[in-house]
Coordinates of C-alpha atoms in Angstrom, one line a residue:
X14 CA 46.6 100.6 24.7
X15 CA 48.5 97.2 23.9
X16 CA 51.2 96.4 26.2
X17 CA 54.8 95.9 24.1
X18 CA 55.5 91.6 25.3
X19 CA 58.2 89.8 24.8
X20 CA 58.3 86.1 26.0
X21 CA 61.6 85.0 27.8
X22 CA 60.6 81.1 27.9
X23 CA 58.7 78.5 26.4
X24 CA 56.2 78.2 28.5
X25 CA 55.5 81.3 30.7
X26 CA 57.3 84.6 31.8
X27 CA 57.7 87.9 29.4
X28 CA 59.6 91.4 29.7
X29 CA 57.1 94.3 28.9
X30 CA 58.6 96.7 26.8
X31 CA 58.9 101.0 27.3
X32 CA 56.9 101.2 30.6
X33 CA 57.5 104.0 32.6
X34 CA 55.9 103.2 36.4
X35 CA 57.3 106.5 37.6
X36 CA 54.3 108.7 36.1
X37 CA 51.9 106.4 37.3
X38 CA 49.2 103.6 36.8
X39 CA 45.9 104.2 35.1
X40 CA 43.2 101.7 35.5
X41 CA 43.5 101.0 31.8
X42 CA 47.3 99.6 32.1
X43 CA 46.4 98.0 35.6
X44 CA 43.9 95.9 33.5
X45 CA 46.6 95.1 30.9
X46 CA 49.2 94.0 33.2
X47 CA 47.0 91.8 35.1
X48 CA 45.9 90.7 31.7
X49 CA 49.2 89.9 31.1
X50 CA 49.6 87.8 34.6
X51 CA 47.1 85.7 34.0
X52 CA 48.9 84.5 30.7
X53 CA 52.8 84.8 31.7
X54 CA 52.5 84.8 35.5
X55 CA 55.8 86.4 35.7
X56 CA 56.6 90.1 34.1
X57 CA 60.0 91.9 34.0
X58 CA 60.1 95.5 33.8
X59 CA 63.0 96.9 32.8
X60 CA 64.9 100.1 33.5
X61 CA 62.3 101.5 36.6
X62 CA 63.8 104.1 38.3
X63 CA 61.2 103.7 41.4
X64 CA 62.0 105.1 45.0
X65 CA 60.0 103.6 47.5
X66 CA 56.9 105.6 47.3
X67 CA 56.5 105.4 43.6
X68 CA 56.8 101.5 44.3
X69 CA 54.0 101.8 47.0
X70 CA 51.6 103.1 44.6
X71 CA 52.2 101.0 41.6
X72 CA 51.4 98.4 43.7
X73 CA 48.3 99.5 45.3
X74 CA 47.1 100.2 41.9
X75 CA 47.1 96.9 41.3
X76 CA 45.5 95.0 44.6
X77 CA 45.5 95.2 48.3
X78 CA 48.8 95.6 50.1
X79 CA 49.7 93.0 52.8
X80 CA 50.5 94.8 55.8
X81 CA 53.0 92.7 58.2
X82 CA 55.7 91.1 56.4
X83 CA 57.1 87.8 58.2
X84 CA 60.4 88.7 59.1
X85 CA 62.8 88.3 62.1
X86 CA 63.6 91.0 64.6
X87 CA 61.4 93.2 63.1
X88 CA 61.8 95.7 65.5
X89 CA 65.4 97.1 63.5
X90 CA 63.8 98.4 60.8
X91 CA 66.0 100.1 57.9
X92 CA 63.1 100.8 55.5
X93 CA 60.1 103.8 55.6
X94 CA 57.3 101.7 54.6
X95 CA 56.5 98.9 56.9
X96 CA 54.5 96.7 54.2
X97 CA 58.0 97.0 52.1
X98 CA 59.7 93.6 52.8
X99 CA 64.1 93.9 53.2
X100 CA 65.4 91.3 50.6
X101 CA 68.6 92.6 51.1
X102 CA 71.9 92.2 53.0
X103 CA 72.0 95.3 55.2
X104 CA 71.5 96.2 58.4
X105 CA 69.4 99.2 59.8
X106 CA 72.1 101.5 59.5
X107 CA 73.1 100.2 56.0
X108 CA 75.8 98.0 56.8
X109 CA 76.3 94.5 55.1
X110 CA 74.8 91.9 58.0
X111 CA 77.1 90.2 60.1
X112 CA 77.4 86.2 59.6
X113 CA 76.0 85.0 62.2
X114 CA 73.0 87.8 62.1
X115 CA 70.0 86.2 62.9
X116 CA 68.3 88.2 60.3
X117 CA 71.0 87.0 57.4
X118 CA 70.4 83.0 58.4
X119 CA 66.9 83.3 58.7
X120 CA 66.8 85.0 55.2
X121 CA 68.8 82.3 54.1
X122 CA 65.4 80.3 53.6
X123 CA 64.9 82.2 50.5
X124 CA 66.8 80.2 48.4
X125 CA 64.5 77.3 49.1
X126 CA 62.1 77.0 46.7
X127 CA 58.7 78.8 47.8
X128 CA 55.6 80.5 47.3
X129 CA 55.7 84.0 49.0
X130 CA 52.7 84.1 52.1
X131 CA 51.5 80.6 51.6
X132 CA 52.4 80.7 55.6
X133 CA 49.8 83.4 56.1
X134 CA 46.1 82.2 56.2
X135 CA 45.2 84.6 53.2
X136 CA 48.2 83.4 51.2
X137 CA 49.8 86.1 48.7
X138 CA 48.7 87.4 45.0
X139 CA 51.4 89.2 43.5
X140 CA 54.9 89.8 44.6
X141 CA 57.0 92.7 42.9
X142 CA 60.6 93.1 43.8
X143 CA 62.5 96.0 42.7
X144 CA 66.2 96.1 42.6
X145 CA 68.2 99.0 44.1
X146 CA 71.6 97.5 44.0
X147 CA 72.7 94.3 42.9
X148 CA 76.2 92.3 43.0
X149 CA 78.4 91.8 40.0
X150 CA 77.7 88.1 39.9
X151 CA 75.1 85.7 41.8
X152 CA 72.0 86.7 43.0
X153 CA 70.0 85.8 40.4
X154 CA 66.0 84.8 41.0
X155 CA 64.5 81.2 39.4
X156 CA 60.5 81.3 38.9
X157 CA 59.0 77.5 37.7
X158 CA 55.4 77.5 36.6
X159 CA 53.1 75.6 38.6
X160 CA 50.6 75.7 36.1
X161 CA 53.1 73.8 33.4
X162 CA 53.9 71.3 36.5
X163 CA 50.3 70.1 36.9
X164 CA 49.7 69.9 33.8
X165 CA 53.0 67.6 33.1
X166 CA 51.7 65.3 35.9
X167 CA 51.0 61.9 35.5
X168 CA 46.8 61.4 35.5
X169 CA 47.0 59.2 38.5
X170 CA 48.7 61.6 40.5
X171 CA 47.1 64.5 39.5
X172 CA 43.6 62.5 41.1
X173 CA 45.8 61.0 44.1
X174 CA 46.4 65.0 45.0
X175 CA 43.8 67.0 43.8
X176 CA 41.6 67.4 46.8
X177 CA 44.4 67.4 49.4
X178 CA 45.0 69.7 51.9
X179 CA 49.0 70.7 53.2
X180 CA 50.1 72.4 56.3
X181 CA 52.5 75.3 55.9
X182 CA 54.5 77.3 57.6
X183 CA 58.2 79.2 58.1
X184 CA 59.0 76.9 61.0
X185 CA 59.5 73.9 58.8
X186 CA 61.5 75.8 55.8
X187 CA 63.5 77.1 58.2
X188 CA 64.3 74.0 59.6
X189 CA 65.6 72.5 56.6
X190 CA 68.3 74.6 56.9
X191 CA 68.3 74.0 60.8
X192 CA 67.5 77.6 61.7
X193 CA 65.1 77.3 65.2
X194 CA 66.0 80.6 66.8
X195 CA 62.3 82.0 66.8
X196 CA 60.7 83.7 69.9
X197 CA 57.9 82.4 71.5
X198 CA 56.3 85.1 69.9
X199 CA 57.4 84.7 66.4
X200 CA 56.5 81.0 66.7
X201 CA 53.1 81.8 67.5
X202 CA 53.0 84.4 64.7
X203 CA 54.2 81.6 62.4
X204 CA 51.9 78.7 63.2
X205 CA 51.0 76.2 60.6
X206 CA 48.0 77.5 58.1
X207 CA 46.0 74.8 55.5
X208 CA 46.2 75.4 51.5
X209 CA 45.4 73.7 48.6
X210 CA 47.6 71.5 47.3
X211 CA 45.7 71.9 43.9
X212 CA 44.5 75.0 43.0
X213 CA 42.3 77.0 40.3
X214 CA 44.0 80.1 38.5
X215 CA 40.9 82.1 38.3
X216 CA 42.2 84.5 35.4
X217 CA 43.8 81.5 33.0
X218 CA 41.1 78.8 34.3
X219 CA 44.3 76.3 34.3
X220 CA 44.7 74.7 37.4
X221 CA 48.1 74.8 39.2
X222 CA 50.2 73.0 42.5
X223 CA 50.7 75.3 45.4
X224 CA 53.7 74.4 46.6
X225 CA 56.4 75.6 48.5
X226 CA 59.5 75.0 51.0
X227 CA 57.3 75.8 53.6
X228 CA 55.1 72.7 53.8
X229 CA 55.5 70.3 56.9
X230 CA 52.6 68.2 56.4
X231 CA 49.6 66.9 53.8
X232 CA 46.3 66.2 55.9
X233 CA 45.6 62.5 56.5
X234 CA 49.2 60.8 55.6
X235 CA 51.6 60.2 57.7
X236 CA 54.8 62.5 57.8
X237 CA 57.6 60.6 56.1
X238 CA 55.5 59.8 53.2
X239 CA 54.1 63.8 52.9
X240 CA 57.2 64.9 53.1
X241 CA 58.3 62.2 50.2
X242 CA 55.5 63.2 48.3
X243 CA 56.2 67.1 48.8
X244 CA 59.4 66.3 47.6
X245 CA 58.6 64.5 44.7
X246 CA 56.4 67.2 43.5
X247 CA 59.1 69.9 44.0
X248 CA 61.4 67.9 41.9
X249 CA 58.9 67.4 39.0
X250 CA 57.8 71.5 39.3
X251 CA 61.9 72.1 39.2
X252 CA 62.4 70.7 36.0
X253 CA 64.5 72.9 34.0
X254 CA 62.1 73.2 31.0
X255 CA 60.0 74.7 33.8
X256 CA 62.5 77.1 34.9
X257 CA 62.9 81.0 34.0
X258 CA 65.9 82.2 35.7
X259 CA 66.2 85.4 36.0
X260 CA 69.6 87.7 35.6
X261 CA 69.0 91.5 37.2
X262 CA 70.0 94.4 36.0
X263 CA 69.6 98.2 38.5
X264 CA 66.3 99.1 38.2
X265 CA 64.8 95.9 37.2
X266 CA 60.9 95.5 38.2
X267 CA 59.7 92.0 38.4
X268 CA 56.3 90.8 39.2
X269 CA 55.1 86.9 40.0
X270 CA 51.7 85.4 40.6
X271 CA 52.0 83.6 44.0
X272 CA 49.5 81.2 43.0
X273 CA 51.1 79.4 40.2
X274 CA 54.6 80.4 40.7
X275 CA 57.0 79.0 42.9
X276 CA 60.5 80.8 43.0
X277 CA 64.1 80.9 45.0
X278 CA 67.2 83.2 45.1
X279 CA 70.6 82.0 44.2
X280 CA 73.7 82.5 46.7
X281 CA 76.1 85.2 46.0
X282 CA 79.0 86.5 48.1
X283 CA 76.4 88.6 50.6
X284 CA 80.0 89.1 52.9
X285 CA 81.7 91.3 50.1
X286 CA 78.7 92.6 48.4
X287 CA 75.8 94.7 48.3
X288 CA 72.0 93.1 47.1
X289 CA 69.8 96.0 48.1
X290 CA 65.9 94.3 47.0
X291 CA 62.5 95.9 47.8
X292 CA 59.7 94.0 47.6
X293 CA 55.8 94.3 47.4
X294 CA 53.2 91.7 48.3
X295 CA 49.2 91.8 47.5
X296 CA 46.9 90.2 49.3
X297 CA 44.7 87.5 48.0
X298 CA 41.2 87.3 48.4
X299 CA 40.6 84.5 50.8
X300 CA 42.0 81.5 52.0
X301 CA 42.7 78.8 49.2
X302 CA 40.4 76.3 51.1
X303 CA 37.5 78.9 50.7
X304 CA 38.4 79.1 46.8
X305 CA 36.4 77.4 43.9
X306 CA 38.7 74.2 43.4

């Protein structure tokens, strides 16, 4: 079977065309879509009319499931599945979160630009977020390829960085928006983990920058200058020829490669209306520091 692909940018993302994930994944199509990854790195799918199980096993069909989402006050729990991650603006009984919810301003850190997991010691593989409900305007998701930004890179920086080594984790994203209100328990749970800074897509060969919000330090340079470097590379990465910004639709499907994306969500009015999101995260293999380079 040939999958139906229709770019949506210059230099990555693509809608695939008359899917129907409700009846299933075969091994054949699971091989086509990551096919299809490995070249676009980010896939819409259109007009999925998913519940949460049939979401659960698309996903599996495709890799390992991570099991413990990082989220705050995990203990109010309004979805089944507790590897489905909230990106919404409800409570557990369904209402919209109060302002000053804990929950809400923590969640706030997704519209910093990041890399889903690269907190976690295994960082993340795929990410597919499906949308239930969505407000009439805002809200949208921007996806810049990582793979385009390395490769745009002047030669003396790409040797300056190629072999160095960052510390991430949600306590410093967080913090750029001044958000500190993590238990003792959730700051152990958080700790900073190593990555790459330059990694190797192993289904395209192209190598990529693994970047995100969530950095707070690059091994052997002192702070101020990481974080000027960090910032510097975010800005390049952020480029709008780089950029696929996505408008959703109900129903919408849309899948990213963790390891050569970076992405962010754009503000709406989350006081007045509802953005119901479900997402699903897949496990990479190992840590990036135990990767081929």
């Amino acid at each position: 079977m040939q999958l139906d692909i229709h770019p949506l940018h210059p230099v990555f993302a693509a809608e695939v065309i008359g899917l129907d994930l409700t009846q299933g994944t075969e091994p054949e199509l699971a091989n086509k879509i990551h096919a299809a990854m490995d070249q676009y790195s980010v896939l819409v799918i259109k007009n999925q009319h998913l519940n949460d199980d049939q979401q659960m096993a698309f996903a599996q069909s495709l890799g390992t499931l991570e099991s413990t989402p990082a989220q705050v006050s995990i203990d109010k729990q309004r979805l089944k599945h507790r590897a489905m991650v909230d990106i919404s603006n409800l409570d557990e009984s369904g209402a919209l979160l109060g302002a000053n919810d804990r929950r809400r301003l923590f969640n706030l850190g997704n519209m910093l630009w990041h890399t889903d997991s690269s907190f976690k010691p295994t960082p993340a593989l795929y990410s597919m977020l499906h949308a239930r409900a969505i407000p009439p305007e805002g809200g949208n998701t921007e996806f810049a390829d990582m793979r385009a930004a390395w490769d745009t890179l002047a030669p003396a920086v790409q040797q300056r960085i190629e072999h160095s080594v960052c510390d991430h984790s949600l306590l410093y994203s967080r913090a750029l928006l001044g958000f500190d209100a993590f238990t003792q328990e959730e700051q152990q749970t958080f700790a900073p983990v190593p990555q790459r800074l330059v990694r190797k897509h192993p289904g395209s060969g192209r190598r990529s920058l693994f970047l995100a919000s969530h950095i707070g330090a690059v091994h052997g340079m002192p702070r101020p200058e990481a974080l000027m470097l960090i910032r510097d590379l975010m800005e390049h990465a952020t480029q709008k020829e780089r950029v696929y910004a996505h408008p959703w639709q109900v129903n919408d499907l849309v899948i990213w490669d963790n390891r050569c994306t970076m992405h962010r969500g754009r503000a709406y009015d989350d006081q007045r209306y509802t953005r119901d999101m479900r997402r699903l995260t897949l496990q990479d293999s190992a840590p990036t520091l135990l990767q081929p380079a």
